[in-house]
CSV table of C-alpha atoms in Angstrom, one decimal:
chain,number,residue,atom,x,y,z
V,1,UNK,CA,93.2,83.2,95.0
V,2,UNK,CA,92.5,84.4,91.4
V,3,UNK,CA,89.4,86.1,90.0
V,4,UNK,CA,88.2,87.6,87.0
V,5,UNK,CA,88.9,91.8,87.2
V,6,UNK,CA,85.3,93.6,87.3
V,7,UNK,CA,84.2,97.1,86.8
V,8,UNK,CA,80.6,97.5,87.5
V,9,UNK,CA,79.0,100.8,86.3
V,10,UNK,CA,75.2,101.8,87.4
V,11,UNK,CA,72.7,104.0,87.0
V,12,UNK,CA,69.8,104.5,89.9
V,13,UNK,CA,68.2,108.1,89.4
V,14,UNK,CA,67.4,109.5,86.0
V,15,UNK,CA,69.8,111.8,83.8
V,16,UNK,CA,67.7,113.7,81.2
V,17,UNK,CA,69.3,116.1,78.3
V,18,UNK,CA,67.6,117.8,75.8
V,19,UNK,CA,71.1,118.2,73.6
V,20,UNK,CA,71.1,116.9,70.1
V,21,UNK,CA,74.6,116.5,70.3
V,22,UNK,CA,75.7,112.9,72.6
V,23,UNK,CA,75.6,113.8,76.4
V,24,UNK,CA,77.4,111.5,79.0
V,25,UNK,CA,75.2,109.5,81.1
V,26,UNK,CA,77.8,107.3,83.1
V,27,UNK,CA,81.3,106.6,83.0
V,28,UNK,CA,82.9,103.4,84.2
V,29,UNK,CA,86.1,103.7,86.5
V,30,UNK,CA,89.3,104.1,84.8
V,31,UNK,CA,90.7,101.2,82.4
V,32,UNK,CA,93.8,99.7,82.3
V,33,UNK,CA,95.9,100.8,78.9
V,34,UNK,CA,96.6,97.5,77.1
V,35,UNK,CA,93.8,95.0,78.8
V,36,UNK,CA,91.1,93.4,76.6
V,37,UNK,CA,87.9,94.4,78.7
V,38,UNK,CA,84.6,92.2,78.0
V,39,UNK,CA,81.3,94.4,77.9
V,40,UNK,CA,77.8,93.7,79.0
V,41,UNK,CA,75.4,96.1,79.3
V,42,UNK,CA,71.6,96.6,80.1
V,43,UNK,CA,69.8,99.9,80.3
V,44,UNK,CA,66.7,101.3,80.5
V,45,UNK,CA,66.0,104.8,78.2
V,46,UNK,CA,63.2,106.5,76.8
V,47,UNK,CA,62.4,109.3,74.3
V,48,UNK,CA,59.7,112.2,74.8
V,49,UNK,CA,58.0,111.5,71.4
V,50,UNK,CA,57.2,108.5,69.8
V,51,UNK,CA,57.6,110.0,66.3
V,52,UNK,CA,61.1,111.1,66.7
V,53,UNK,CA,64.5,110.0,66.9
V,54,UNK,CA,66.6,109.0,70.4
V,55,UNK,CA,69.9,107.6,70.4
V,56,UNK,CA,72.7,106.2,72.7
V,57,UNK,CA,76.0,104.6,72.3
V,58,UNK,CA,79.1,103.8,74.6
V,59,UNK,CA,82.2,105.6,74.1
V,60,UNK,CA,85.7,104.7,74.8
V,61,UNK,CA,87.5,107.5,76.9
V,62,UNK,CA,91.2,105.6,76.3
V,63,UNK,CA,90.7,106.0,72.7
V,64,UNK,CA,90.2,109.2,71.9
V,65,UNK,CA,86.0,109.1,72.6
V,66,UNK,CA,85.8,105.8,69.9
V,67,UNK,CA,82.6,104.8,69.6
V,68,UNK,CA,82.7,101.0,70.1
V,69,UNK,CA,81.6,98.9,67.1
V,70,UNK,CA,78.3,98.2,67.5
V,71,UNK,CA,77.2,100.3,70.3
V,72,UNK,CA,75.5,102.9,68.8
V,73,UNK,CA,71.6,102.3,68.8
V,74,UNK,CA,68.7,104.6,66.8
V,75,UNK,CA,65.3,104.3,68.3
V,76,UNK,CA,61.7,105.7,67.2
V,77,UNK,CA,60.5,105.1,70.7
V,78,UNK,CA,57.0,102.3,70.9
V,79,UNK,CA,55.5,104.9,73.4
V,80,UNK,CA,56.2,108.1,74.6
V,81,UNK,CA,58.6,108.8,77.7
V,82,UNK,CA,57.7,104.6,78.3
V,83,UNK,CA,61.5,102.8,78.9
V,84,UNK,CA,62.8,100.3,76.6
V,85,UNK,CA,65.8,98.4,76.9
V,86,UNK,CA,69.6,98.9,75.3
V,87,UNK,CA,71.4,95.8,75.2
V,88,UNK,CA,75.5,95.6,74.1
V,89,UNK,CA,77.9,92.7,74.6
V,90,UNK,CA,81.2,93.5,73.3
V,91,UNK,CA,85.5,93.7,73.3
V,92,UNK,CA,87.8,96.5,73.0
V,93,UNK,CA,91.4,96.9,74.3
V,94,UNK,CA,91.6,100.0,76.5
V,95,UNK,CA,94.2,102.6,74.9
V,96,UNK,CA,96.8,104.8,76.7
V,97,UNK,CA,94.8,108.3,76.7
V,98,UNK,CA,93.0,107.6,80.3
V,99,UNK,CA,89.3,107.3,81.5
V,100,UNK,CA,87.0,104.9,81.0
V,101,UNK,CA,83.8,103.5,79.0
V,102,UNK,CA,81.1,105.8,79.0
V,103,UNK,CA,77.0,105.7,78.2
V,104,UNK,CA,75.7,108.7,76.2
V,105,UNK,CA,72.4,109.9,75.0
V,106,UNK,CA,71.0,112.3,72.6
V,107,UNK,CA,67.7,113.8,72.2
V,108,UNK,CA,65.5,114.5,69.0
V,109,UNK,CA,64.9,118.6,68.1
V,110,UNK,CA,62.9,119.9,71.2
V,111,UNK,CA,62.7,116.7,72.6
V,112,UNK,CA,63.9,115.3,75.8
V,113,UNK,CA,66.3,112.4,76.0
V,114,UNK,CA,66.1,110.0,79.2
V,115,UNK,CA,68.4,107.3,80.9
V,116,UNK,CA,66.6,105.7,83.9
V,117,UNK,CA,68.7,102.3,84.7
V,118,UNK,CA,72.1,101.2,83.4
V,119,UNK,CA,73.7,97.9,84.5
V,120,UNK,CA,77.0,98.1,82.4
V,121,UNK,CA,79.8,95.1,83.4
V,122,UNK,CA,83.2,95.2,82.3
V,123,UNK,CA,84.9,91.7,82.7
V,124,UNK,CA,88.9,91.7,82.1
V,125,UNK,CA,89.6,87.9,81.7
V,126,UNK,CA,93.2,87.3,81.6
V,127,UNK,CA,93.3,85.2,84.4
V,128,UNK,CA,91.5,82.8,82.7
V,129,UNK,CA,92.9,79.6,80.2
V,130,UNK,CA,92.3,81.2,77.0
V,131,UNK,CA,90.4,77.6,76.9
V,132,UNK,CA,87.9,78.9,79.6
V,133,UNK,CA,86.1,81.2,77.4
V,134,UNK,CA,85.5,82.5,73.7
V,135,UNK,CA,84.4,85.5,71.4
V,136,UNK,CA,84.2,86.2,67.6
V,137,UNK,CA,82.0,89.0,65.9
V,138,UNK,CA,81.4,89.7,62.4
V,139,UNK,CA,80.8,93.6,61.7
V,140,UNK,CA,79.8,92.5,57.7
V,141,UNK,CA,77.0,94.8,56.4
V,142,UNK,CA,74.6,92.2,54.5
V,143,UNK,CA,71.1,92.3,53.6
V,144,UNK,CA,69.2,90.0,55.0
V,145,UNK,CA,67.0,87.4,53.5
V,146,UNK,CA,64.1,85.1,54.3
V,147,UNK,CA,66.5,82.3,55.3
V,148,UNK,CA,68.7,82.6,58.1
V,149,UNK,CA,72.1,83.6,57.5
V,150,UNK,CA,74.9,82.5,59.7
V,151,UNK,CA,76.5,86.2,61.2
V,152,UNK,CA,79.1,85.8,64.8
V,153,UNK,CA,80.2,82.3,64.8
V,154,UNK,CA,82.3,80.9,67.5
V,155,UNK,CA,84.4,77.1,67.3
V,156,UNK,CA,85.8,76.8,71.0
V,157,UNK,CA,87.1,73.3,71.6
V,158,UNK,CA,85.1,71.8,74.9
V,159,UNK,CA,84.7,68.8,76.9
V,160,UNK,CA,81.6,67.1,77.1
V,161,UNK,CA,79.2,67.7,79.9
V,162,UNK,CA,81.2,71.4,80.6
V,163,UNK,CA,78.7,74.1,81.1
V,164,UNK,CA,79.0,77.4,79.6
V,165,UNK,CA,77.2,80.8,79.6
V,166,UNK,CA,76.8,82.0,76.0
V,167,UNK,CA,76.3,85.4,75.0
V,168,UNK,CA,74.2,86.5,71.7
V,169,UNK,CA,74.4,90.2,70.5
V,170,UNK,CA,72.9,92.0,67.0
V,171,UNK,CA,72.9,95.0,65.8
V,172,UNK,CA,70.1,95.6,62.9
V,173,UNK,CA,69.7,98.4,60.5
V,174,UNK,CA,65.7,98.4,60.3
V,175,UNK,CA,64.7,99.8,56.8
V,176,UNK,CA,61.2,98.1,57.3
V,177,UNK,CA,57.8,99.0,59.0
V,178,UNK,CA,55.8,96.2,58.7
V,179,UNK,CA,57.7,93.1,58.8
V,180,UNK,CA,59.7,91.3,61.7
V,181,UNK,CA,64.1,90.9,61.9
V,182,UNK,CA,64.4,87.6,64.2
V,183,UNK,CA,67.5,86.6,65.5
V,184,UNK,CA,67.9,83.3,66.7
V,185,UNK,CA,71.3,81.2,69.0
V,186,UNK,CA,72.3,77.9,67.1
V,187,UNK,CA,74.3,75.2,69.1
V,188,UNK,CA,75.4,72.8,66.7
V,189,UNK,CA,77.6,69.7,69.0
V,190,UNK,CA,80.3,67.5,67.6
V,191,UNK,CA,77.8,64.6,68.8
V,192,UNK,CA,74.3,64.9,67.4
V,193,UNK,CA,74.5,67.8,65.3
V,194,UNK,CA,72.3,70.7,65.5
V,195,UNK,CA,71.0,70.6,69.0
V,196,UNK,CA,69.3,73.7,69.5
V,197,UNK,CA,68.4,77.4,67.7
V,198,UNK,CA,66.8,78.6,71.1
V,199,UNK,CA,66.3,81.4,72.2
V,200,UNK,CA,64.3,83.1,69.0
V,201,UNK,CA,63.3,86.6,69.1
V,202,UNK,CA,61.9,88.9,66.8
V,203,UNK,CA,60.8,92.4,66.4
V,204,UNK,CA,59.2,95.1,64.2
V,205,UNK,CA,61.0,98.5,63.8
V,206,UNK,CA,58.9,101.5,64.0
V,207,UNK,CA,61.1,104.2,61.5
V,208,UNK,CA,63.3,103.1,58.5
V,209,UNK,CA,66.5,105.0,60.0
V,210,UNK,CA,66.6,102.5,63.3
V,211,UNK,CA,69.5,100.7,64.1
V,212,UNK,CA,67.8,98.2,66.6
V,213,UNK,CA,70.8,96.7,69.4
V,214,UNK,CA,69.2,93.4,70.9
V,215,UNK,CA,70.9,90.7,73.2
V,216,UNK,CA,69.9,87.5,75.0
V,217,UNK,CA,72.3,84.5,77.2
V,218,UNK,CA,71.5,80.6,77.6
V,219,UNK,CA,73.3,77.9,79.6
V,220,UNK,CA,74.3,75.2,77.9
V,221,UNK,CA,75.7,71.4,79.2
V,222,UNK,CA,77.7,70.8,75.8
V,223,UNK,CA,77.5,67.5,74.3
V,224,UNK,CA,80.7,67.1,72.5
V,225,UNK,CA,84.3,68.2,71.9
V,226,UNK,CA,83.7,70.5,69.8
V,227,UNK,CA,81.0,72.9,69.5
V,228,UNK,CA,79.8,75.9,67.2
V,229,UNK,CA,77.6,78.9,68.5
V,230,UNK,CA,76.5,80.8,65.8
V,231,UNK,CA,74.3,84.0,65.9
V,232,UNK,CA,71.7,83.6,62.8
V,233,UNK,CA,69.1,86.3,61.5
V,234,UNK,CA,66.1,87.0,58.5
V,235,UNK,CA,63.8,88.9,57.8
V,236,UNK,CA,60.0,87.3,58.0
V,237,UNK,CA,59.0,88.4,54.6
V,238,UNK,CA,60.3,88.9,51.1
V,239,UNK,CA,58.7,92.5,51.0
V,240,UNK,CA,60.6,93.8,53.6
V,241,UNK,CA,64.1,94.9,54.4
V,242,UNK,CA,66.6,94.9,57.3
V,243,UNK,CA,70.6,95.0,57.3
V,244,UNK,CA,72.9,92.9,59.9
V,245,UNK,CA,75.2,95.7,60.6
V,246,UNK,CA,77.2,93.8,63.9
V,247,UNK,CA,77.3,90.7,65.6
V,248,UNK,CA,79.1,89.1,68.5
V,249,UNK,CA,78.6,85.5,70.5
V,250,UNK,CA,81.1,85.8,73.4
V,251,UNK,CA,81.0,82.4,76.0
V,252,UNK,CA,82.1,81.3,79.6
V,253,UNK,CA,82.6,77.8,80.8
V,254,UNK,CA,81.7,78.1,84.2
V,255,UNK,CA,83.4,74.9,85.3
V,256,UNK,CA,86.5,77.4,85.5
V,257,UNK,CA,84.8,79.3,88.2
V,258,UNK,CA,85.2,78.4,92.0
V,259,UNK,CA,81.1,78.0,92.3
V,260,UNK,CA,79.1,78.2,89.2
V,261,UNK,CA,75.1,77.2,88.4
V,262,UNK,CA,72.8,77.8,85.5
V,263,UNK,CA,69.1,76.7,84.6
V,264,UNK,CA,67.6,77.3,81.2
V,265,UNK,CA,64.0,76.6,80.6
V,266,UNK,CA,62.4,76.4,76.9
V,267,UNK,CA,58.8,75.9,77.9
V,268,UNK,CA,56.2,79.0,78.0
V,269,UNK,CA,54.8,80.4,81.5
V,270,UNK,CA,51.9,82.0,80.9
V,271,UNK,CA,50.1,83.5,83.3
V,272,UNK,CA,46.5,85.9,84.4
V,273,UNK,CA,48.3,87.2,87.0
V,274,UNK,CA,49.9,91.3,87.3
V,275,UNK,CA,51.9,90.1,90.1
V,276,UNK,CA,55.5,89.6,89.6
V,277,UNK,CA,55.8,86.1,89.1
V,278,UNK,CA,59.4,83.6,90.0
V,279,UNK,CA,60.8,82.8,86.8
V,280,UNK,CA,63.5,80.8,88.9
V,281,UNK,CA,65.1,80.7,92.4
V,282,UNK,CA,68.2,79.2,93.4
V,283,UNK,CA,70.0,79.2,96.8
V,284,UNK,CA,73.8,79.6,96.0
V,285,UNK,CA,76.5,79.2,98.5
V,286,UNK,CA,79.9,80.6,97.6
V,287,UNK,CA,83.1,78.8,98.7
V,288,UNK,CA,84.5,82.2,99.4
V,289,UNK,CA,84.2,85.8,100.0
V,290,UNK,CA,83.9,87.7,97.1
V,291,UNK,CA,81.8,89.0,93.7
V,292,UNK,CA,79.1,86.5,92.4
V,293,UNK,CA,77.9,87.6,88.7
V,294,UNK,CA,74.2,86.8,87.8
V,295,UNK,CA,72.9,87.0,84.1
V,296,UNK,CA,69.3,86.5,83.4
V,297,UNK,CA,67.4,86.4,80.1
V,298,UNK,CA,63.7,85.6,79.1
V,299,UNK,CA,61.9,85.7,75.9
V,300,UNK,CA,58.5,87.8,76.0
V,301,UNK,CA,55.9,86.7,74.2
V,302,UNK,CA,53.2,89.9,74.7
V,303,UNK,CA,51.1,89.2,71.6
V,304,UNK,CA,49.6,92.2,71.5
V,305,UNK,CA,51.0,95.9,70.8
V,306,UNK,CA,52.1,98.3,73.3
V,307,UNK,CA,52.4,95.2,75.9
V,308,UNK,CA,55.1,95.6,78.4
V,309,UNK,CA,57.3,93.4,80.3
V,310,UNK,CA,58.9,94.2,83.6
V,311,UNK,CA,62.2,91.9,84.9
V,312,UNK,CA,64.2,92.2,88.0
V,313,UNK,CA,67.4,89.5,89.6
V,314,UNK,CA,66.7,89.7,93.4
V,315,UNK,CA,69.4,88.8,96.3
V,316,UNK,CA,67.7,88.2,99.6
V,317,UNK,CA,64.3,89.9,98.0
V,318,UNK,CA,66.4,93.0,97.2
V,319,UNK,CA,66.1,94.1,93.8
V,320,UNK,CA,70.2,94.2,92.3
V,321,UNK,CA,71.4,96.2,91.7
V,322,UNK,CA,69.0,98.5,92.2
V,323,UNK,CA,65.2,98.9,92.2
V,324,UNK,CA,64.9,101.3,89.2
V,325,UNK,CA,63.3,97.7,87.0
V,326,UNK,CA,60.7,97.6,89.8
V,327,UNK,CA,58.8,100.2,88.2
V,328,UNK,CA,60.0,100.4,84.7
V,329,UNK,CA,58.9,97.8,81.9
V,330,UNK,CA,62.1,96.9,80.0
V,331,UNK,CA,60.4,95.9,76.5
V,332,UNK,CA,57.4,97.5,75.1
V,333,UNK,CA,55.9,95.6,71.9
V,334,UNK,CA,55.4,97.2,68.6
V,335,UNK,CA,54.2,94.6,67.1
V,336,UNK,CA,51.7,91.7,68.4
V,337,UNK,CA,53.7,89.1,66.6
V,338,UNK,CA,57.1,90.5,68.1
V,339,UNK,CA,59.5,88.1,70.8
V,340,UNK,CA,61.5,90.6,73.0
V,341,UNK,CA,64.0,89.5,74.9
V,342,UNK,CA,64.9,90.7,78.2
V,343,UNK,CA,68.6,90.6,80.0
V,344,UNK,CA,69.6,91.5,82.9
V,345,UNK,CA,73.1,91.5,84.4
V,346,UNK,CA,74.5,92.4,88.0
V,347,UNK,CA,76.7,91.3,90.8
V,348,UNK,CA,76.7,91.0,94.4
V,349,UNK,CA,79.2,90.4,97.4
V,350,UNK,CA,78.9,86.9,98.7
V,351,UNK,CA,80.5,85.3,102.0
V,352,UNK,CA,81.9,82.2,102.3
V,353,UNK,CA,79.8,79.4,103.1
V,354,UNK,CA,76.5,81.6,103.3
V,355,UNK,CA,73.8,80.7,101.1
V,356,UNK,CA,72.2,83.8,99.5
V,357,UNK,CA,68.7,83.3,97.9
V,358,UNK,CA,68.7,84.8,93.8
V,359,UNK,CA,65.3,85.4,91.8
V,360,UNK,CA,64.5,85.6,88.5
V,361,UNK,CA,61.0,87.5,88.3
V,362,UNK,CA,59.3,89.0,85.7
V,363,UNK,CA,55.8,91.0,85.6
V,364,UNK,CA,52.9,92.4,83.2
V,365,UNK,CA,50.6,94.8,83.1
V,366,UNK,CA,47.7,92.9,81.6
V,367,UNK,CA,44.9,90.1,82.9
V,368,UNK,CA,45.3,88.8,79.7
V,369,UNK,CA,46.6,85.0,79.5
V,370,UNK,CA,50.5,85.4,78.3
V,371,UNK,CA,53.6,85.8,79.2
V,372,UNK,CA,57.6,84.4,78.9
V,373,UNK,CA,59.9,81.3,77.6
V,374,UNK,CA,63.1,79.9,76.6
V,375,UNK,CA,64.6,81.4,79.8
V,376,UNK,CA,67.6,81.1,81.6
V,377,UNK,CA,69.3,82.3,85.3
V,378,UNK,CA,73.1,81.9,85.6
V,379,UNK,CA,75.2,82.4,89.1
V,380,UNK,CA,78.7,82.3,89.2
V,381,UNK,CA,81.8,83.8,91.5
V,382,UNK,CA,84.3,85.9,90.1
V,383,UNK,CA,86.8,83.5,91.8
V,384,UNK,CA,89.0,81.1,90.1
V,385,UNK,CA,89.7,77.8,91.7
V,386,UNK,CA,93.5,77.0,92.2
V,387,UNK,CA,94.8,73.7,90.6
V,388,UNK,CA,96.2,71.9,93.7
V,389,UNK,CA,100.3,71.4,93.4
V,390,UNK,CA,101.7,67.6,93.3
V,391,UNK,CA,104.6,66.6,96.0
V,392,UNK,CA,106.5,64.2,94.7
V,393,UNK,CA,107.6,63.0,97.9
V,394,UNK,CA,109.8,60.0,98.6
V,395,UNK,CA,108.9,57.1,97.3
V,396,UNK,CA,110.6,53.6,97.6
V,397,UNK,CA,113.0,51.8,100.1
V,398,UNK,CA,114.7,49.1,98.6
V,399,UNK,CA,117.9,46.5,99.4
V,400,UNK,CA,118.6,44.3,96.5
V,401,UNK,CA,121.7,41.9,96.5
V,402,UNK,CA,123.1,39.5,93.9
V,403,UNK,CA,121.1,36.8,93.1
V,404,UNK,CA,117.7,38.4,95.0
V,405,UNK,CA,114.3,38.5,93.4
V,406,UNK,CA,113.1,41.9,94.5
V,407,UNK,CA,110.3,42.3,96.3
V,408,UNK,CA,109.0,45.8,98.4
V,409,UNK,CA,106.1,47.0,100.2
V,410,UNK,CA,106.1,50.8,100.2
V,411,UNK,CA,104.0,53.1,102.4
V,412,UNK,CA,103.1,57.1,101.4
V,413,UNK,CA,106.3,58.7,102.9
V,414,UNK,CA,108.8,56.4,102.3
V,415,UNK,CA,112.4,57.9,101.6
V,416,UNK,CA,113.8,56.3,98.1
V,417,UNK,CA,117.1,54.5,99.3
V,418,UNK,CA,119.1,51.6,97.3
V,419,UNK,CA,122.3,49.6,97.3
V,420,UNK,CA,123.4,47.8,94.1
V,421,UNK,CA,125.7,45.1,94.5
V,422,UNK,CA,129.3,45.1,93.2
């Protein structure tokens, strides 16, 4: 049977650097020269000084060390050595020189530079109809403006009811201190119109020079035959700033995998509790053996500074694919007003016909009443489903002489014979 080729890259124990030039963190197995490789990565990094300058990008080995467009992220840090999240969802076509994609980091003068988590997937999708999935980015440099702006827009041509798994990625040039970027999915359906701009986040950057990487996913059940996914952003206020530097909105239909499920919620769960708390739980059996994907997003709604958000994808009550988000908050906000979205993306082996339990949890620190929204958990094995041959087989057994008015009964089976008259 088919599947999708997977390279799946983590990070468990810290790697620290004090180097302002880039350092490699991680580096994904070797690529294949001339395969299109999809990207989607989640780490967790920090910075030793919250008045300084950290930075971390992905690299492309096969092509001579290319930074890949869009990767590159500049962050003043909300809190001292406290983890934040990088986010990335990208395409690049591997080049002849060898290797493969690699995480780096750089530290700030005297300053210490930390990776504690990475969860980077590498999805090569040729096996797929090119009908089966979609991407489109837009790497235009435009200010933005109070309005929303349309940015990565994607036309696939669908079938109604299909589910898909849509990806939402920006890169924002900060040049503002004291006013939010929001970036914002819109599903617009060829029956209805505009059905949805959910999920909505939003931030606040904390030094002029940040380039700010964010990313989210949502399940959709399309309505029509053809859809458009477009990533939109602004800028809250008139007296502030902030440049779209990159975009991309890449999509699966998961109908074209062998098992497939996905449950978006829009309502808020807020909550007193510091206990991690079960965003969503599904029990999903796989047909057969192999990798199941799970990608999870929620929206945090902290509304108040320096609030943190934990988030973990459990298989089984194990922590995938690794327990490093146990302890370490992915988003941290800046701003009380600020919507951080959290992603998460991993795999696991699964066996035929064995159901395997999957969590979506999330935690916070305070007893405060707040908490998440507009979230989603999507489950699906790498395995494509073969389309079952016809056997054209024998069909009729007829006998027809001059003058006869046919008549036949034919059972499955039946050998095609016949005698025409003379």
């Amino acid at each position: 049977m088919a599947s999708i080729g997977l390279i799946h890259t983590t990070r468990s124990s810290v790697i620290q650097s004090t180097s302002t030039s880039f350092t490699e963190v991680d580096e994904s197995a070797a690529l294949t020269s001339g395969k299109i490789y999809y990207c989607v990565c989640h780490a967790l990094v920090e910075g030793s000084d919250a008045n300084k300058i950290f930075e971390w990008q992905l690299v492309d080995r096969t092509n001579s060390d290319t930074t890949l467009t869009g990767s590159h992220m500049i962050l003043e840090p909300a809190q001292a050595s406290t983890t934040q999240s990088y986010y990335f969802v990208g395409k690049f076509t591997a080049g002849s020189g060898g290797g493969g994609l690699a995480f780096e980091q750089k530290a700030a003068s005297s300053e210490t530079v930390k990776t504690r988590y990475l969860s980077m997937m590498l999805m090569e999708l040729s096996e797929l109809e090119s009908s089966d999935y979609f991407f489109n980015a837009n790497t235009s440099s435009t200010a933005l403006t109070t309005s929303f702006q349309d940015f990565a827009v994607a036309r696939p041509t669908t079938t109604a009811s299909d589910k898909w798994l849509v990806f939402a990625f920006v890169d924002i040039d900060v040049g503002n201190l004291s006013h939010n970027v929001e970036m914002q999915l819109e599903y617009e359906s060829s029956v209805g119109g505009v059905i949805s701009t959910k999920p909505l986040m939003s931030f606040e950057g904390e030094d002029t020079t940040e380039q700010n990487l964010w990313a989210f996913c949502r399940g959709y059940s399309v309505s029509g035959t053809s859809e458009v996914f477009t990533v939109q952003a602004r800028i809250d206020s008139a007296l502030g700033a902030g440049t779209h530097r990159n975009s991309t909105v890449f999509g699966l239909r998961l109908d074209a995998f062998e098992d497939s499920y996905f449950e978006y919620t829009e309502a808020e769960n807020d909550t007193t509790s510091t206990d991690w708390v079960e965003l969503d739980s599904k029990a999903f059996t796989p047909t057969s053996s192999g990798d199941v994907l799970v990608f999870a997003t929620a929206i945090f709604e902290g509304e108040s500074t320096t609030r943190k958000s934990y988030g973990r994808v459990q298989v089984d009550g194990t922590t995938s694919p690794n327990t490093v988000v146990d302890s370490y908050p992915a988003v941290n906000h800046r701003d009380g007003s600020s919507l951080l979205p959290m992603f998460y993306v991993t795999k696991y082996t699964g066996s035929a016909g064995v159901a395997d339990t999957i969590d979506w949890d999330v935690k916070k620190e305070s007893s405060a009443e707040y908490g998440w929204q507009e979230y989603t958990l999507a489950i699906f094995s790498a395995e494509i489903p073969e389309t079952a041959p016809i056997n054209f087989q024998a069909v009729a057994s007829d006998t027809h002489t001059s003058g006869d008015v046919a008549s036949s009964t034919y059972n499955s089976g039946d050998r095609a014979a016949e005698v025409n008259p003379t």
